[in-house]
Coordinates of C-alpha atoms and ligand atoms in Angstrom, one line a residue:
X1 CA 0.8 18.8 31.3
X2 CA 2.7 15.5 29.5
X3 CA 5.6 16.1 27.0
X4 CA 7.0 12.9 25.3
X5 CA 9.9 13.5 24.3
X6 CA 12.0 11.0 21.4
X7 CA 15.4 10.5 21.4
X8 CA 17.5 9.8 24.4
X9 CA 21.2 11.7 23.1
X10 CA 22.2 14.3 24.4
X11 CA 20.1 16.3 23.3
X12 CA 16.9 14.7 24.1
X13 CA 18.1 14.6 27.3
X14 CA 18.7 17.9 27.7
X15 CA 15.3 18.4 27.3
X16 CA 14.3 16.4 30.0
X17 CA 16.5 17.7 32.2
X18 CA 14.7 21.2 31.7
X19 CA 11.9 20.0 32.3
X20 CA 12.6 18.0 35.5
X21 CA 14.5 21.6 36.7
X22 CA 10.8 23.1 36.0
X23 CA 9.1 20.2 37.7
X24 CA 11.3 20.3 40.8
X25 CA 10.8 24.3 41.1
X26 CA 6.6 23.3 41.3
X27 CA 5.7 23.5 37.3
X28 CA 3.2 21.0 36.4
X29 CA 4.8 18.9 33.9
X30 CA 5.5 15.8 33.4
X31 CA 7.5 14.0 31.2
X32 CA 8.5 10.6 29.1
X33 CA 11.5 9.7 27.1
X34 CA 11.6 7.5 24.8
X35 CA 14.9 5.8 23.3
X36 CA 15.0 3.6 20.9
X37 CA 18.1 1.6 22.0
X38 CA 19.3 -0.1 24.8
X39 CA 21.1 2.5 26.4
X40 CA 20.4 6.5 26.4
X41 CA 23.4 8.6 25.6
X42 CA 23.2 8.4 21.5
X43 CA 27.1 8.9 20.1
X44 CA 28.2 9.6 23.4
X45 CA 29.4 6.8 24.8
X46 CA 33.2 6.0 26.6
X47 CA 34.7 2.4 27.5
X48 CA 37.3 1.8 29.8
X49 CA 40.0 -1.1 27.8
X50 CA 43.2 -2.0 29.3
X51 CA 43.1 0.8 31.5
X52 CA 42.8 3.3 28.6
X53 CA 39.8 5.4 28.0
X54 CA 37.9 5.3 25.0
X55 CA 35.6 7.6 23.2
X56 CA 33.1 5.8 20.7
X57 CA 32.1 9.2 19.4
X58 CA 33.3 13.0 20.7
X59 CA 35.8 13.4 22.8
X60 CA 35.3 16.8 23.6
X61 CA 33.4 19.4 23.0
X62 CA 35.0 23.6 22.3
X63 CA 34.9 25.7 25.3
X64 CA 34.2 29.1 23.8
X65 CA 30.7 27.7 23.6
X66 CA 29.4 27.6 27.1
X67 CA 26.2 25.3 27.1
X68 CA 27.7 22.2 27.9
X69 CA 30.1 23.5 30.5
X70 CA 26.9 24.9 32.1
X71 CA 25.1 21.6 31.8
X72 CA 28.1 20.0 33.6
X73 CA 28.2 22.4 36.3
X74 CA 24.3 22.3 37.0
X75 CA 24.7 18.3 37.4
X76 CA 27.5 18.3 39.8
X77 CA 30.1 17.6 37.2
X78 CA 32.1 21.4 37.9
X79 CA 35.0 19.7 39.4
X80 CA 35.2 16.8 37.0
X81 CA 35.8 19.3 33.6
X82 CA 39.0 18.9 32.1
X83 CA 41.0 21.1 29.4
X84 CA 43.1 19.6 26.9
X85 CA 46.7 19.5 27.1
X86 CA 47.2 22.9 24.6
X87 CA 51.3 22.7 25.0
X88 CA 51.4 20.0 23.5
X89 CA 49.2 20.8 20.4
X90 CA 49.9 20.4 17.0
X91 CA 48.1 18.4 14.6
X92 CA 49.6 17.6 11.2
X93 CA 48.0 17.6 7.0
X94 CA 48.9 14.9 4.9
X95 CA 51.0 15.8 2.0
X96 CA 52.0 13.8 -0.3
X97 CA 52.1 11.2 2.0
X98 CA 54.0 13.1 4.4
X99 CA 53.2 14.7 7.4
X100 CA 53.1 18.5 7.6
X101 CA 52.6 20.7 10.8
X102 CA 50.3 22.9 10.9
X103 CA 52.2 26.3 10.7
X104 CA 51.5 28.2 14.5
X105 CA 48.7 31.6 13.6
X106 CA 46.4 29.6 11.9
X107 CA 43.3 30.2 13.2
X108 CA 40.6 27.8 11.7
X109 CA 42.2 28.3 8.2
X110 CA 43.4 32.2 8.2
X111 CA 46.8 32.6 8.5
X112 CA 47.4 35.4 10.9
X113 CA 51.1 34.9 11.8
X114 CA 53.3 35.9 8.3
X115 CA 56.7 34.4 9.2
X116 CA 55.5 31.0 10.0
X117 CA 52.7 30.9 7.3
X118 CA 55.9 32.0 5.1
X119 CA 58.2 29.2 6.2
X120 CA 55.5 26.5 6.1
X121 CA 56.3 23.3 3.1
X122 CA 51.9 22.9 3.9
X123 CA 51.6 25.8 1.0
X124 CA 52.8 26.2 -2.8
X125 CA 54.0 29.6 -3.2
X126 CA 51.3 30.5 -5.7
X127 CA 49.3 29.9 -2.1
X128 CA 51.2 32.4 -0.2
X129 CA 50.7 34.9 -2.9
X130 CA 47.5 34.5 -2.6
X131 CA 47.1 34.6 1.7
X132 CA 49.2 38.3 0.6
X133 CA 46.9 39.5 -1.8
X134 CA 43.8 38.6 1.0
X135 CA 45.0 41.1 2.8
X136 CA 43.8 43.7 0.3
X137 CA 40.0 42.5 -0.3
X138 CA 37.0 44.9 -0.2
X139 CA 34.4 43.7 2.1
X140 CA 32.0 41.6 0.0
X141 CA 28.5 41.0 1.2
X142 CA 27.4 37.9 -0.7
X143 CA 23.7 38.1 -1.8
X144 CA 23.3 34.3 -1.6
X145 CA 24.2 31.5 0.4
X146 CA 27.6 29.5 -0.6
X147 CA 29.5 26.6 -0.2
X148 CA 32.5 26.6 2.2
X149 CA 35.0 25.7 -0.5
X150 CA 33.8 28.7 -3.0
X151 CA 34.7 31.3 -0.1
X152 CA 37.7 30.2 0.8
X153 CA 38.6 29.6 -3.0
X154 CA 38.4 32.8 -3.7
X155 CA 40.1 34.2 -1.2
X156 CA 43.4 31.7 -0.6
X157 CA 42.9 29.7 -3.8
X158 CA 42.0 25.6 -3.9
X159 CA 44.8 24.4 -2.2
X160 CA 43.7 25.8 0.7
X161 CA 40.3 24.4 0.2
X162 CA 42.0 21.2 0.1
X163 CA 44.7 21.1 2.3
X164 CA 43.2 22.7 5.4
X165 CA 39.2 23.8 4.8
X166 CA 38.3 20.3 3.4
X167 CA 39.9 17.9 6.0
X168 CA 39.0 20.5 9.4
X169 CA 35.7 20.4 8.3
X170 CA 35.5 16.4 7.8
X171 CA 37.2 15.9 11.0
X172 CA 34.0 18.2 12.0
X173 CA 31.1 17.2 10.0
X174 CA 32.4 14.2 8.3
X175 CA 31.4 16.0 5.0
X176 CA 33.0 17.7 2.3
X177 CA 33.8 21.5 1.5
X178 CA 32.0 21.5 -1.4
X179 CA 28.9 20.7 0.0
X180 CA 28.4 22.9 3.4
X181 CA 27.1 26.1 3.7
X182 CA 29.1 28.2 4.4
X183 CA 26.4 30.5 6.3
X184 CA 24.8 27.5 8.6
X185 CA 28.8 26.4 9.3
X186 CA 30.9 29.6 9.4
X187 CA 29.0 32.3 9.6
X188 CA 31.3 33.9 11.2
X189 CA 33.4 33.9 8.0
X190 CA 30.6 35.5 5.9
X191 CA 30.2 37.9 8.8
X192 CA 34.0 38.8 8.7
X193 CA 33.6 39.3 5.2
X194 CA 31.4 41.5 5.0
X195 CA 32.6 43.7 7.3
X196 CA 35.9 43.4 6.9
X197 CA 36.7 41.8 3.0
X198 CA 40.2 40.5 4.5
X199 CA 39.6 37.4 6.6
X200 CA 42.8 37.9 8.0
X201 CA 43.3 41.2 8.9
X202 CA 39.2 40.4 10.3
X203 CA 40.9 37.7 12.7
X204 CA 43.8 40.0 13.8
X205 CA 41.1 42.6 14.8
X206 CA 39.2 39.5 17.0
X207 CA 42.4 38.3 18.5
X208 CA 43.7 41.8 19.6
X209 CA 40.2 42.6 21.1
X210 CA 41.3 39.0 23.0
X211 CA 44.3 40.0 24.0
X212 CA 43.3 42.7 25.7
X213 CA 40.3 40.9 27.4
X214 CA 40.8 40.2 31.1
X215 CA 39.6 36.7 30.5
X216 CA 42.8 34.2 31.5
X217 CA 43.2 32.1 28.3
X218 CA 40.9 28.8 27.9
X219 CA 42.1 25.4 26.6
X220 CA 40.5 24.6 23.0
X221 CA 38.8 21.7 24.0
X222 CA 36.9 20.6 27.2
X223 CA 36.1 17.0 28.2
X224 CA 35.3 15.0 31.3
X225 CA 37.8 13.0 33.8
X226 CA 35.8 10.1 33.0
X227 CA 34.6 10.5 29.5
X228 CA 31.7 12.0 27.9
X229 CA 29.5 9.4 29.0
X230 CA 29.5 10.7 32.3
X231 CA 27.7 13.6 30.9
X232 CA 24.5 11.1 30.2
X233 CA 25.2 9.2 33.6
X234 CA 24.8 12.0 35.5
X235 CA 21.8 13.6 33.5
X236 CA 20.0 9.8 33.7
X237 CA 20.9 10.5 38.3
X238 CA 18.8 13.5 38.0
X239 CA 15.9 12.6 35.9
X240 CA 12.9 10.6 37.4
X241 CA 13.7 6.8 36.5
X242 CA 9.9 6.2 35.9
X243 CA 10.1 8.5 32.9
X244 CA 13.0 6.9 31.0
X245 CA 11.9 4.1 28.4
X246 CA 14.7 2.6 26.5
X247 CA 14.8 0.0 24.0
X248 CA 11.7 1.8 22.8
X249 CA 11.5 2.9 19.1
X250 CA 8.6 5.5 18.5
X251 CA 6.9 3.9 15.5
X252 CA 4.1 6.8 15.0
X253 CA 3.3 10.5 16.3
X254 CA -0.3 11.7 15.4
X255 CA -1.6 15.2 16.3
X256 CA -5.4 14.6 18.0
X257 CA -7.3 16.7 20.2
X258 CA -5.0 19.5 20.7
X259 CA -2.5 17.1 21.8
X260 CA -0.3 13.9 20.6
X261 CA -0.6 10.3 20.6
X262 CA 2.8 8.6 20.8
X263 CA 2.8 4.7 19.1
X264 CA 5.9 2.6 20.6
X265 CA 6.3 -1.0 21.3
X266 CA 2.7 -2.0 21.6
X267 CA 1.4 1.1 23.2
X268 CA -0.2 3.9 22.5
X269 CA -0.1 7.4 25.1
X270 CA -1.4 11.0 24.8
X271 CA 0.9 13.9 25.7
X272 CA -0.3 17.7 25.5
X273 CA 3.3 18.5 23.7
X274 CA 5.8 16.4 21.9
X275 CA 9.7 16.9 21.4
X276 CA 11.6 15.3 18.8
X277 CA 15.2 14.9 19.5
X278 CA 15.9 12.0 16.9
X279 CA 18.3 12.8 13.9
X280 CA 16.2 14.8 11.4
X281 CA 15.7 12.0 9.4
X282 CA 13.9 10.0 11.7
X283 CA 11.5 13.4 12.4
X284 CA 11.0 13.3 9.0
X285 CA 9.2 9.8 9.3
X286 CA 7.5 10.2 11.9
X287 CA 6.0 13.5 10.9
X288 CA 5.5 12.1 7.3
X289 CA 1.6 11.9 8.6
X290 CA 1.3 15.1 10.7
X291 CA 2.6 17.2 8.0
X292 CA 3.8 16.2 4.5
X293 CA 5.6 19.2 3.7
X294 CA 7.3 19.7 7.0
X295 CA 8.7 16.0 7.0
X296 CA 9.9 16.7 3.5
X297 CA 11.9 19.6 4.3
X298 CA 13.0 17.5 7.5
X299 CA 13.7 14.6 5.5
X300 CA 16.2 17.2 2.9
X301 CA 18.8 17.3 5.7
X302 CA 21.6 15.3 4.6
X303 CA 23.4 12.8 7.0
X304 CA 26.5 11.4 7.1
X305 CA 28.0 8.1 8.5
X306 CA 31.4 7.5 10.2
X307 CA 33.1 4.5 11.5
X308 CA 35.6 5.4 15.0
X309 CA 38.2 3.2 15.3
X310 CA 40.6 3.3 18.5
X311 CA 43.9 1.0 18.9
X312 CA 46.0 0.6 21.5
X313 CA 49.8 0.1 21.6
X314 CA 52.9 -0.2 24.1
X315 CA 55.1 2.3 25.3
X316 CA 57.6 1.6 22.3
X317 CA 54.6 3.1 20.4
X318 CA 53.9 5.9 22.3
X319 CA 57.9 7.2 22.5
X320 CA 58.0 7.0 18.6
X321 CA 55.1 8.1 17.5
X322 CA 54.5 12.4 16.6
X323 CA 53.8 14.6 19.3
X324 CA 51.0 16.5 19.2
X325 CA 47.3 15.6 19.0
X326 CA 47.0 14.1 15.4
X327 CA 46.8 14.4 11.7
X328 CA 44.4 15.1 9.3
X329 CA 44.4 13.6 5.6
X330 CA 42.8 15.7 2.3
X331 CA 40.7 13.7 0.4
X332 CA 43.0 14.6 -2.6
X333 CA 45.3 11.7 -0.6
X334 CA 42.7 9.0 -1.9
X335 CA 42.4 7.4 1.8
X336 CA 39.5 5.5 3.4
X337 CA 41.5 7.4 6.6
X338 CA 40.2 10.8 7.3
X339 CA 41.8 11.8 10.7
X340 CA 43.6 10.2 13.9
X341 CA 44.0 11.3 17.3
X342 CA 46.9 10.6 19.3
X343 CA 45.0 10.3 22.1
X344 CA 47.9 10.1 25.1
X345 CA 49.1 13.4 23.9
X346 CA 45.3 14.9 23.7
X347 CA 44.1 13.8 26.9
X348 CA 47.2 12.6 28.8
X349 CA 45.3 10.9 31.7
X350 CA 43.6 8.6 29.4
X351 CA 46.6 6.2 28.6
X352 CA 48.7 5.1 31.4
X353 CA 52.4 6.0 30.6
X354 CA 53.3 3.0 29.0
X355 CA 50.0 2.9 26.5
X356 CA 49.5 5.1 23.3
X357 CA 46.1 5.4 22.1
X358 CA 45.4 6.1 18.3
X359 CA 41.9 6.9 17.6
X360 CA 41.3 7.1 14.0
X361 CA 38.2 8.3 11.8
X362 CA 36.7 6.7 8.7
X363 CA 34.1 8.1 6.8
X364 CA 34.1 10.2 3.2
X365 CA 32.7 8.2 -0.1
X366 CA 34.1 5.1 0.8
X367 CA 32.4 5.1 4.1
X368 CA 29.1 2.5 3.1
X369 CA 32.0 0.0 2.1
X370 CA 33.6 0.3 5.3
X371 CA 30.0 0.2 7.3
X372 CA 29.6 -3.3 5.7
X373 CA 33.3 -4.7 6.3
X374 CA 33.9 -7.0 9.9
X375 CA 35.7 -5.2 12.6
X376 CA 38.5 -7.7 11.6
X377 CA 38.8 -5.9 8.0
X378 CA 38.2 -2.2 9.5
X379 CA 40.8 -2.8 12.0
X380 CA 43.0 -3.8 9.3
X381 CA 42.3 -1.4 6.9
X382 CA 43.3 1.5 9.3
X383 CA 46.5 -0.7 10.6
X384 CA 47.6 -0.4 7.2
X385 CA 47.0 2.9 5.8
X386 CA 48.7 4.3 9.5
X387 CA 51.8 1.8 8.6
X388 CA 51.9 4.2 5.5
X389 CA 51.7 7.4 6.8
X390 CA 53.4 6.9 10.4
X391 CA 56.2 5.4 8.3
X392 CA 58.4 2.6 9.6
X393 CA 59.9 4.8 12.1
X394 CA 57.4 4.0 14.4
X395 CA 58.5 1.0 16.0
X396 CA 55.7 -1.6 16.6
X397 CA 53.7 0.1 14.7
X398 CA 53.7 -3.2 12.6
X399 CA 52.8 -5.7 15.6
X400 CA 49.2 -6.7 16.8
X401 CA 47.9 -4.1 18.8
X402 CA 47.2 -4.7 22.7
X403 CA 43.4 -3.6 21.7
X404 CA 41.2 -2.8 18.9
X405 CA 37.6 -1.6 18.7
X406 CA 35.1 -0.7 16.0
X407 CA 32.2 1.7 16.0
X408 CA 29.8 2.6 13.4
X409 CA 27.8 5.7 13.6
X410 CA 25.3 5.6 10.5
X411 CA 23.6 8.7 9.6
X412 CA 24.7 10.0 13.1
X413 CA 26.3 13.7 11.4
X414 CA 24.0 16.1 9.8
X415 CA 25.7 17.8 7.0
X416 CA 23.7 22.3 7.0
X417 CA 24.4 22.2 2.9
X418 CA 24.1 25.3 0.9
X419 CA 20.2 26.9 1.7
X420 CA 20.2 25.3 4.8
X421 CA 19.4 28.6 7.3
X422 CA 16.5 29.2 4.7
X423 CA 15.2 25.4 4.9
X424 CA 15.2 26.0 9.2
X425 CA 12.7 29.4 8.4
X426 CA 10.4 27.1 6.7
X427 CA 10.9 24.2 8.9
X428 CA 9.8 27.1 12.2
X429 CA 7.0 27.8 10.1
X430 CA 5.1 24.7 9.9
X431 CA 6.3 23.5 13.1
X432 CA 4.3 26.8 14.2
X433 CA 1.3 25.5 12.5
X434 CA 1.3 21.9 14.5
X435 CA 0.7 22.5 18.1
X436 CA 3.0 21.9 21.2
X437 CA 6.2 20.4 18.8
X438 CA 9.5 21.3 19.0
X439 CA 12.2 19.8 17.4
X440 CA 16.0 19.8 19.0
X441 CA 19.1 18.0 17.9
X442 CA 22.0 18.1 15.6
X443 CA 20.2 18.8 11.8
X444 CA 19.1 21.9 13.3
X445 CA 21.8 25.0 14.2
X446 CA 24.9 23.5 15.5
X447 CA 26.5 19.8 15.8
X448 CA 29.0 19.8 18.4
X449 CA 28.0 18.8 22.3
X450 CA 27.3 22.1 23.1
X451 CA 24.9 23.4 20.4
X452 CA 22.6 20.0 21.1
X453 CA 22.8 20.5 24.8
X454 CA 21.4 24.3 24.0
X455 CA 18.9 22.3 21.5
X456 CA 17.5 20.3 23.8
X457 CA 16.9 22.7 26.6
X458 CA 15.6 25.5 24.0
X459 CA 13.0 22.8 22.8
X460 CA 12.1 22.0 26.2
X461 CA 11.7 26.0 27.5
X462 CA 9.4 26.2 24.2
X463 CA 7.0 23.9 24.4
X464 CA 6.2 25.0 28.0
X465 CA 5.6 28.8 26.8
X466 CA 3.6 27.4 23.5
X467 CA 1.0 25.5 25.9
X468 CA 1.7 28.7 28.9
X469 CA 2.8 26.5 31.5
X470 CA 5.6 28.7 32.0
X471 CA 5.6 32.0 30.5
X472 CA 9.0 32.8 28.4
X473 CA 11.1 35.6 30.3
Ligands
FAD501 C1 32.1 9.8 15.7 C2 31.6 11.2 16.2 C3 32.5 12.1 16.8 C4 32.0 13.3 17.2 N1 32.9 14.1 17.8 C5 32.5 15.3 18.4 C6 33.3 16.0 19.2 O1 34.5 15.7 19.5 N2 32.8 17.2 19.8 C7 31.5 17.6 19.6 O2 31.1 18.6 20.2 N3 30.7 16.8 18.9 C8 31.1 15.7 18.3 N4 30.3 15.0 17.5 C9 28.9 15.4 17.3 C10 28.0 15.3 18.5 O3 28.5 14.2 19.3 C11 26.6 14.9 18.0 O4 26.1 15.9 17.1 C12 25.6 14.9 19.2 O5 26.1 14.1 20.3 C13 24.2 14.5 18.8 O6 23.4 14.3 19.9 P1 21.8 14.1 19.6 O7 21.2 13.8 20.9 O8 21.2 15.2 18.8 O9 21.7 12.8 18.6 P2 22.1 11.3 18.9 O10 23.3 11.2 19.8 O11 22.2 10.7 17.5 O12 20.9 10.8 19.7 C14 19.6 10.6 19.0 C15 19.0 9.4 19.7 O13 17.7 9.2 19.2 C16 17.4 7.8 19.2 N5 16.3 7.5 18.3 C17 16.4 7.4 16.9 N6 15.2 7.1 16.4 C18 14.4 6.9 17.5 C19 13.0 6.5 17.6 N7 12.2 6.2 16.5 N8 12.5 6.4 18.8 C20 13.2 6.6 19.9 N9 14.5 7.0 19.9 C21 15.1 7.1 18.6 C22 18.8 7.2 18.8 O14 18.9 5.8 19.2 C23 19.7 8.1 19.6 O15 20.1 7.6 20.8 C24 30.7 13.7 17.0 C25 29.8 12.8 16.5 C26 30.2 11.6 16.0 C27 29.2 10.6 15.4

């Protein structure tokens, strides 16, 4: 049994790395990968500068979702986890070009501490009247699916859509409120709402049930001691070598004979299965031929760009900048800035003690502008719109930095918009009708690390019951 398998993220190689599990325990498969760039990996990828370590892409992934932290563990990476440094954390909203903490009790955007939420300059008072009056809503089962900003409009109002729902979520998705759904992004929410009507007094009832589980509290975020890229190199230690083809775009898939033939570089192979782990997009291309329809609901998956810059400073830097692990900017603030990460404070062990590292995120409407500019312009860009929300109170903030670097991620963030768990029933449909494909990867259900990771291997576990080489348990 062959499986090709397209797309070498993390995702795709997730997938491989199921199937070399089932291949080592005496399955007969066999597998190829194909990526289309130089090096596997996709977004994830760390560099070391000036003794600093840089993410180009996450930095993390959440720990309440374990797939990741079991992917780690399964690849010898259990005693290389790391949590990030909760005491310290606070991140801060732009207002008014001033930053705000973020009052403690907030949990995503539900208030559920009063006296804090009261105190806090982030909301008018109209605001807090309306978190109050939350309290008191019926529980509402919506008929249809939504955008994120019309459910938490109406129940905190559109400040809260703009001061906290709007920039979480780009510093998430890269995309806007107005545009996600809110079922494929917080279903949790709709959930709560329907069985609760309060989305506060709904998170009070999940954090007392925490509280009284045995479980000893988790930091938010995981990472790795030496950045997520050690993620890939250990998954690429553990697959067979002779399977991995990089610098190797797929051109064409075409279903024949029960089977696939995969077109790349100036080759043609048959596989028995296929697994595309591209960005939908790109699935949506290749399948254009296979099956119109399915490519075009594929090809209806939105994608957004971003542009990660990090910059490095001195210790003058680091002792006068904020603590906590950054700030977020509402697009109401008109900046080409959407987020930064003081790194040092994140993921202490990543700066020396006498280097700060500011990671800062550009994407939004602007984003194509800023795709096109030279590092040189990026870099200066972000210098400048940080000089004006760090103020001048952070001493040599205004000098050269000791390092600067540029990366663009284009159409590298899938954006689940309003229908979108409706568009995944029809995509599983005609992928039924086409056999041995499975699709895995971020455009699907989930974006973060660990929802590809569980991507990848599901596809893989799939494709092996659809052609009975291992029966599903
Ligand atoms: C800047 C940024 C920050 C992020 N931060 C976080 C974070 O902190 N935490 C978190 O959990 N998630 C984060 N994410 C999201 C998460 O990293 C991604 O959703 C996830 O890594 C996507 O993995 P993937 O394998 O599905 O896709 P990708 O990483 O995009 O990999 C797809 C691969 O397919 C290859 N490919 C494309 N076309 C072809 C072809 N024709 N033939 C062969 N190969 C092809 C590409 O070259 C690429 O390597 C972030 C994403 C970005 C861009």
């Amino acid at each position: 049994m062959r499986i090709a398998i397209i797309g070498g993220g993390i995702s795709g190689l997730s997938a491989a790395f199921t199937l070399e599990e089932k291949r080592r325990a005496g399955a007969a498969v066999d597998y190829v990968l194909y990526e289309s760039a130089p090096n596997f990996g996709g977004v994830l990828v760390t560099d070391q500068i000036d003794g600093c370590l840089i993410e180009a892409g996450p930095d993390s992934f959440v720990t309440e979702k374990p797939w990741a932290t079991d992917l780690c563990r399964k690849i010898g990476l259990g005693d290389q986890l790391i949590g990030s440094n909760d005491a310290d954390r606070k991140t801060y909203i732009l207002v008014r070009n001033r930053l705000i903490e973020m009052p403690d009790g907030l949990m995503f955007m539900v208030p559920t501490k009063i006296l804090p939420t009261v105190f806090s300059p982030l909301f008018s008072l109209r605001t807090k009247i309306r978190m109050a009056q939350e309290w008191f809503h019926p529980p509402h089962k919506a008929t249809a699916d939504e955008t994120v900003a019309a459910m938490v409009e109406r129940h905190y109002g559109p400040e809260m859509v703009d001061r906290l729902a709007d920039p979480l979520l780009s510093g998430i998705y890269g995309g806007e409120a107005t545009q996600l759904s809110v079922r494929a992004v917080l279903g949790r929410f709709a959930d709560m709402e329907a069985k609760h009507g309060s989305l506060g007094r709904a998170m009070l009832a999940a954090r007392a049930k925490m509280a009284t589980s045995k479980t000893p509290p988790r930091p938010l975020f995981t990472s790795l001691r030496e950045g997520m890229q050690q993620m890939i190199d250990s998954l690429l230690a553990r697959l067979d070598p002779r399977a991995l083809r990089h610098s190797v775009p797929v051109q064409s898939v075409i279903p024949q004979d029960g089977g696939w033939t995969v077109s790349a570089g100036y080759q043609s192979d048959q596989f028995d299965a296929l697994i595309i782990a591209a960005p939908a997009h790109v699935a949506s291309s290749l399948l254009r031929q296979a099956d119109p329809n399915l490519a075009r609901e594929l090809g209806e998956i939105r994608y957004s760009s971003s542009v990660t810059v990090a910059l490095g400073y001195d210790e003058a830097v680091r002792r006068s900048l904020p603590p906590g692990f950054g700030f977020l900017v509402p697009r109401s603030e008109k900046r080409r800035l959407l987020a930064a990460t003081f790194v040092h404070n994140k993921f202490p062990h990543r700066a020396p003690k006498d280097r700060a590292i500011v990671r800062c995120f550009v994407g939004g409407e602007h984003v194509e502008q800023t795709l096109a500019s030279t590092d040189e312009q990026v870099i200066q860009l972000v210098r400048e719109e940080l000089q004006q929300i760090l103020g001048p109170q952070i001493l040599g903030l205004t000098t050269e930095p000791l390092f600067a670097r540029v990366y663009r991620w284009r159409s590298a963030m899938a954006q689940y918009g309003v229908g979108h768990l409706e568009r995944l029933e029809r995509i599983e449909a005609l992928r039924q009708k086409l056999p041995g494909l499975a699709l895995a990867g971020n455009g699907f259900s989930g974006i973060g690390v660990p929802d590809c990771v569980r991507s990848g291997s599901e596809a893989a576990t799939k494709v092996l019951a659809d052609t009975h080489v291992v029966s599903p348990v």
